[in-house]
Short mmCIF file of C-alpha atoms and ligand atoms in Angstrom, two decimals:
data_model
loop_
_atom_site.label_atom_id
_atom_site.label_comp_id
_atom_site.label_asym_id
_atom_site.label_seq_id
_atom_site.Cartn_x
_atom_site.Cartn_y
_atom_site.Cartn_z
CA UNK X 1 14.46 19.10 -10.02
CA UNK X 2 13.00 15.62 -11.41
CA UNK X 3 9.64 14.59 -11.34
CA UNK X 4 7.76 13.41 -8.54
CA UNK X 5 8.59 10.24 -7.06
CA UNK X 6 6.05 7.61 -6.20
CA UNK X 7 6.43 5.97 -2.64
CA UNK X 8 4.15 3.51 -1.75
CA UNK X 9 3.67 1.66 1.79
CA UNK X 10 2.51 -1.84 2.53
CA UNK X 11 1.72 -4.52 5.45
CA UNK X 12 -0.63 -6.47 6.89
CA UNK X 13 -3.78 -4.46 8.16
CA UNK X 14 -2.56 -2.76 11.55
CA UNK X 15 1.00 -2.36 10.75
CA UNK X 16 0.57 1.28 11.02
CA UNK X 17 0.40 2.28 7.87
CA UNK X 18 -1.92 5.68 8.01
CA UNK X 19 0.01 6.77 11.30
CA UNK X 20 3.51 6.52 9.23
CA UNK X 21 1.75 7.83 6.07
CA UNK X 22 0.70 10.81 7.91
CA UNK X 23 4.06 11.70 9.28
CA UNK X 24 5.37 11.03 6.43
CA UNK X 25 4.02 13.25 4.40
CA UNK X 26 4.49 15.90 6.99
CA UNK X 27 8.03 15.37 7.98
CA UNK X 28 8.30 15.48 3.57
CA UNK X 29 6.29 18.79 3.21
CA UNK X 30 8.75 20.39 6.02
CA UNK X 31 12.08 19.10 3.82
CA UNK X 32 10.39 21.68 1.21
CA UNK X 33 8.88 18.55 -0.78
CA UNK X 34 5.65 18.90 -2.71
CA UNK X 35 3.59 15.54 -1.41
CA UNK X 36 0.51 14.36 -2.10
CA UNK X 37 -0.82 11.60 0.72
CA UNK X 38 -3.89 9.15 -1.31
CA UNK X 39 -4.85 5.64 0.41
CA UNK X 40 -6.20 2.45 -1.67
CA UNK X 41 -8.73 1.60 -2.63
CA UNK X 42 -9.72 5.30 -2.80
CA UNK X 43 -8.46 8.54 -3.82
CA UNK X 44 -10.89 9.70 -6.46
CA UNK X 45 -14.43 9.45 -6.96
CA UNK X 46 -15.36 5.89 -8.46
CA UNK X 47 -12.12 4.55 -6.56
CA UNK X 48 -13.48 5.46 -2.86
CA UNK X 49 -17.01 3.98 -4.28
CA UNK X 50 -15.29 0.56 -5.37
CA UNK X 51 -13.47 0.24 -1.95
CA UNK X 52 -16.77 0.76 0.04
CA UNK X 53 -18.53 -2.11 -2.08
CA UNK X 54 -15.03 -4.43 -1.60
CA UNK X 55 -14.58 -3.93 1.54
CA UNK X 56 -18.86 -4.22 3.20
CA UNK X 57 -19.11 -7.24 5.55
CA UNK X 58 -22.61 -7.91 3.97
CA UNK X 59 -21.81 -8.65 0.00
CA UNK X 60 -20.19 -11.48 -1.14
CA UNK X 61 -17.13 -10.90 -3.18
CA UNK X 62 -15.35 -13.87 -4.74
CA UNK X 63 -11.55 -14.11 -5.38
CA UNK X 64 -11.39 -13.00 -9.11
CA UNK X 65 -14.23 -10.00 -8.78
CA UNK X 66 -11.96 -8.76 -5.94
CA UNK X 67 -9.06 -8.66 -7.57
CA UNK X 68 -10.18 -6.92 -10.34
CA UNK X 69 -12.34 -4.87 -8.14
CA UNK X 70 -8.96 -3.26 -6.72
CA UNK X 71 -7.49 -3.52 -10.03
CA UNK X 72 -9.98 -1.38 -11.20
CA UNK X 73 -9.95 1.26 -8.32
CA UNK X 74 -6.37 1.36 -8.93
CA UNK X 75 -7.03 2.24 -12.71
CA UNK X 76 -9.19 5.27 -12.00
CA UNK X 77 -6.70 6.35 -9.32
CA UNK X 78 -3.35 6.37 -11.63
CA UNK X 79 -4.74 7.90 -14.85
CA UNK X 80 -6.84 10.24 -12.77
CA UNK X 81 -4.81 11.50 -10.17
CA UNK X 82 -1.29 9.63 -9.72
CA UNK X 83 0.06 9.82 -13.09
CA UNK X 84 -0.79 13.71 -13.43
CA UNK X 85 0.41 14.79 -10.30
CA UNK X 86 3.98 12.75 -10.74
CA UNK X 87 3.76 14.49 -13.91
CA UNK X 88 4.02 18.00 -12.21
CA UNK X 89 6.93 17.16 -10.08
CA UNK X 90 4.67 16.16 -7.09
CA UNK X 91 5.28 13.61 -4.64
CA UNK X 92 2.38 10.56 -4.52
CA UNK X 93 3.08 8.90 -0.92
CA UNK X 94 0.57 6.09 -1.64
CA UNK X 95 -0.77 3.79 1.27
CA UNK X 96 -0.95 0.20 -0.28
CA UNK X 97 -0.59 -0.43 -3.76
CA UNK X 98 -0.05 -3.15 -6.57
CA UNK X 99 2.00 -5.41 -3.79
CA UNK X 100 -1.28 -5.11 -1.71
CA UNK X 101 -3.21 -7.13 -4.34
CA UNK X 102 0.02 -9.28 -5.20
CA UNK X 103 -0.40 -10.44 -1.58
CA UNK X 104 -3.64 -10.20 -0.75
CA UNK X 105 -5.42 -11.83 -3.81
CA UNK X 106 -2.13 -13.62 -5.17
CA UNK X 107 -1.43 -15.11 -2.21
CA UNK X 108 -3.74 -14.74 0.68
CA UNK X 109 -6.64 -15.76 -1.58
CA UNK X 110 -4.65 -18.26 -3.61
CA UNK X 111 -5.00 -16.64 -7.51
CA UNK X 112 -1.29 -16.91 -8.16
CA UNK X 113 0.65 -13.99 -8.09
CA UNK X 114 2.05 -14.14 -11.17
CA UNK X 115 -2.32 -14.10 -12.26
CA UNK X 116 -2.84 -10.71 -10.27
CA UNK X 117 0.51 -9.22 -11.65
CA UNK X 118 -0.62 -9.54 -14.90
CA UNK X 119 -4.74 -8.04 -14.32
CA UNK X 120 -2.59 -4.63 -13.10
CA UNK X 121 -0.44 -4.33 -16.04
CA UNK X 122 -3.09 -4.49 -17.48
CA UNK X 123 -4.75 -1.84 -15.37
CA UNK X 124 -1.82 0.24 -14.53
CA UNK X 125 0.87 -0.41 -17.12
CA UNK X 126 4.06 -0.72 -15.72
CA UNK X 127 3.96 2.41 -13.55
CA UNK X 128 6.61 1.09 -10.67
CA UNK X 129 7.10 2.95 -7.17
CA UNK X 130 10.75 4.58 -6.96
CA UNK X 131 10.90 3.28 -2.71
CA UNK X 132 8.14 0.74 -0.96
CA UNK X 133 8.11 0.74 2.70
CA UNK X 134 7.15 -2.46 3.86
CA UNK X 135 5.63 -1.92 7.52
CA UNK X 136 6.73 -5.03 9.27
CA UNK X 137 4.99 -6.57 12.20
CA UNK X 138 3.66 -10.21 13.27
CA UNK X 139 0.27 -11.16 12.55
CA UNK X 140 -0.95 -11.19 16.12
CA UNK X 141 0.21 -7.67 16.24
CA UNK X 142 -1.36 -6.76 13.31
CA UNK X 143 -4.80 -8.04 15.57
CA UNK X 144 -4.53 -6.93 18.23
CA UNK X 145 -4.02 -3.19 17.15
CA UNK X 146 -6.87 -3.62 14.70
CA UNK X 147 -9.22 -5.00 18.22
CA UNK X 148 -7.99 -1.88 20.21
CA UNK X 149 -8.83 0.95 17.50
CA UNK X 150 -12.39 -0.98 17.75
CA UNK X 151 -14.93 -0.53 15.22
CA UNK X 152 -16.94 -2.94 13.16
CA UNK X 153 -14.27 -5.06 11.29
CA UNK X 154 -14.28 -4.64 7.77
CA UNK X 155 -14.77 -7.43 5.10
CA UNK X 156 -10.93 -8.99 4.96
CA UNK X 157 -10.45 -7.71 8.48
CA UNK X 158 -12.70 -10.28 9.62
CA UNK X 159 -10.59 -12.90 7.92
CA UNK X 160 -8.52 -15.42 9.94
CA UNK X 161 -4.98 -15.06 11.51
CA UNK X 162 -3.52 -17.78 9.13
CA UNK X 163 -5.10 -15.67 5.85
CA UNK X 164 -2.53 -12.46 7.04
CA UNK X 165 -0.08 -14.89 7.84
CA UNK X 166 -0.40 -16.12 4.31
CA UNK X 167 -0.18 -12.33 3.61
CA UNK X 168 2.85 -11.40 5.13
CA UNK X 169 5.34 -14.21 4.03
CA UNK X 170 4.19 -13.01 0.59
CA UNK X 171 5.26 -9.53 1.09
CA UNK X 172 8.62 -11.13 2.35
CA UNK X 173 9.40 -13.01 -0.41
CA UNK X 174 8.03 -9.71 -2.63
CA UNK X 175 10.92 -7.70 -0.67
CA UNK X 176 13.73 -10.57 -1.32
CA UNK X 177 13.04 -10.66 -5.49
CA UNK X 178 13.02 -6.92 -4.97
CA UNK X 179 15.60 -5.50 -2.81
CA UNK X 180 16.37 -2.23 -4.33
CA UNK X 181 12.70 -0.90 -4.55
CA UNK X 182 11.10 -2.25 -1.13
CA UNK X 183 12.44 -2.03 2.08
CA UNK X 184 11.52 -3.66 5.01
CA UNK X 185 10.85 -1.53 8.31
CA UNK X 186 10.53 -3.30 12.05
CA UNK X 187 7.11 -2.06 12.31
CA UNK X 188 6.57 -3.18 16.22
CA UNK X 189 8.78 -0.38 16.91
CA UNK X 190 7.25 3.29 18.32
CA UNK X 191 6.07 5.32 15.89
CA UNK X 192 8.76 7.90 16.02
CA UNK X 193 11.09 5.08 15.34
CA UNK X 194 9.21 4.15 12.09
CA UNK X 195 9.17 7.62 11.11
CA UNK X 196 12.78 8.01 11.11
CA UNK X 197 13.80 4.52 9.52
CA UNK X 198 10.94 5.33 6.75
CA UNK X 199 12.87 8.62 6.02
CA UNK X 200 16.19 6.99 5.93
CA UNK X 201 15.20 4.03 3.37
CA UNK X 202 13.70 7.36 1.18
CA UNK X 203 16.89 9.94 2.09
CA UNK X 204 18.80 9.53 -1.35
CA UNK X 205 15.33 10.05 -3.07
CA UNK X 206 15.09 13.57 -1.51
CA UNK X 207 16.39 16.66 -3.31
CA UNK X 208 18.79 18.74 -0.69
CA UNK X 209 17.39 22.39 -1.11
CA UNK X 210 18.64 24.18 -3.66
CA UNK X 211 18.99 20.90 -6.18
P1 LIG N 1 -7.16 -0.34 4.63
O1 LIG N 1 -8.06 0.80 4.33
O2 LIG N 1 -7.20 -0.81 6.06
O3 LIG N 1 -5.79 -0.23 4.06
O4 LIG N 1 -7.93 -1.55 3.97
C1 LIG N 1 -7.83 -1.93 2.74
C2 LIG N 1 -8.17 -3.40 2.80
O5 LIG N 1 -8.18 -3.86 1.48
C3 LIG N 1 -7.12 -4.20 3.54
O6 LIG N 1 -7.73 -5.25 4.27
C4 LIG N 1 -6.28 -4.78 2.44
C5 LIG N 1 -7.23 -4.87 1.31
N1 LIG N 1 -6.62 -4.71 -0.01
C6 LIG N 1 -6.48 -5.82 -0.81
O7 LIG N 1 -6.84 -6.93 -0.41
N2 LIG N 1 -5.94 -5.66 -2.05
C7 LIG N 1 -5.55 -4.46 -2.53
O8 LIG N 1 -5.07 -4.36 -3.67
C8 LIG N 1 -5.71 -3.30 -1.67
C9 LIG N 1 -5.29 -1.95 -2.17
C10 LIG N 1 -6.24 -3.47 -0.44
#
């Protein structure tokens, strides 16, 4: 058996990320897979700390700090926690990752993607996920689920319908210069249906028992 795999998922905010993360890792653990579910920004101690401070309605956060804010999160979490467990053949299924910041502060807040790529190499290295499931779903979807789970709206939740829009072309043109790693999944679909197209974009990544 190789080492763990990394499998990260990303969309807009209410693409139903956590739900398919969840399953995930379940329908994973049953196929005799060792898997490790962690969110961003979180994870580990001074991660879960940064994403409380990024994410409060009542603190203003400018483009660069947040970028480096997650970059930083992201640090702790890999060296602490991703790297290590990858390292003892465990599976990370990892909700939002470096495309999250690629799109979010590359794009959605204008630094340049190319910019943001470079602050998590820096962060990071070049650790790359082996699959990325991009959750798929329009913008107004994406809203709409986020009004019905109710709640106060978090900091970039509160931003505007053109800002995810922004968001989500950039994780489409992410997927096209990267076919092979991320794959797209209809996310307006029922969950069961995500479940089982998530599992068949990650099938040839899964050791049959006895490998
Ligand atoms: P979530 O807990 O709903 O996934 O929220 C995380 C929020 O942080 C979400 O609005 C997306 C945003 N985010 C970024 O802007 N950049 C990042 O690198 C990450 C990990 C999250």
């Amino acid at each position: 058996m190789t080492g763990g795999r990394l499998i990260t998922i990303e969309g807009i905010d209410g693409a139903g990320k956590s739900t398919l993360a969840a399953t995930l890792a379940e329908a994973l653990a049953g196929r005799g897979v060792r898997v490790e579910l962690l969110h961003e920004p979180g994870g580990v101690g001074l991660s879960e700390r940064i994403g409380e401070l990024v994410k409060d309605p009542s603190l203003k956060v400018e483009a660069h700090a947040e970028a480096l804010l997650y970059a930083a999160a992201r640090a702790e979490l890999v060296r602490e926690r991703v790297t290590p467990l990858l390292g003892e053949g465990v599976w990370v299924l990892l909700d939002r990752f470096v495309d999250s910041s690629l799109a979010y502060q590359g794009a959605g807040r204008e630094l340049g993607v190319e910019q943001v790529r470079a602050i998590n190499l820096f962060a990071i290295g070049d650790l790359t996920p082996d699959r990325t499931l991009l959750l798929r779903i329009a913008p107004s979807t994406g809203r709409a689920r986020q009004g019905a789970r109710g709640g106060e709206p978090d900091r970039l939740e509160l931003e505007s319908e053109r800002f995810f829009e922004t968001i989500a072309a950039a994780y489409e043109q992410l997927a096209s210069a990267e076919p092979g790693r991320i794959r797209p999944i209809d996310a307006e679909q029922p969950a069961e249906r995500v479940l089982e197209l998530a599992l068949a974009a990650i099938e040839d990544l899964i050791p049959r028992s006895g490998d």
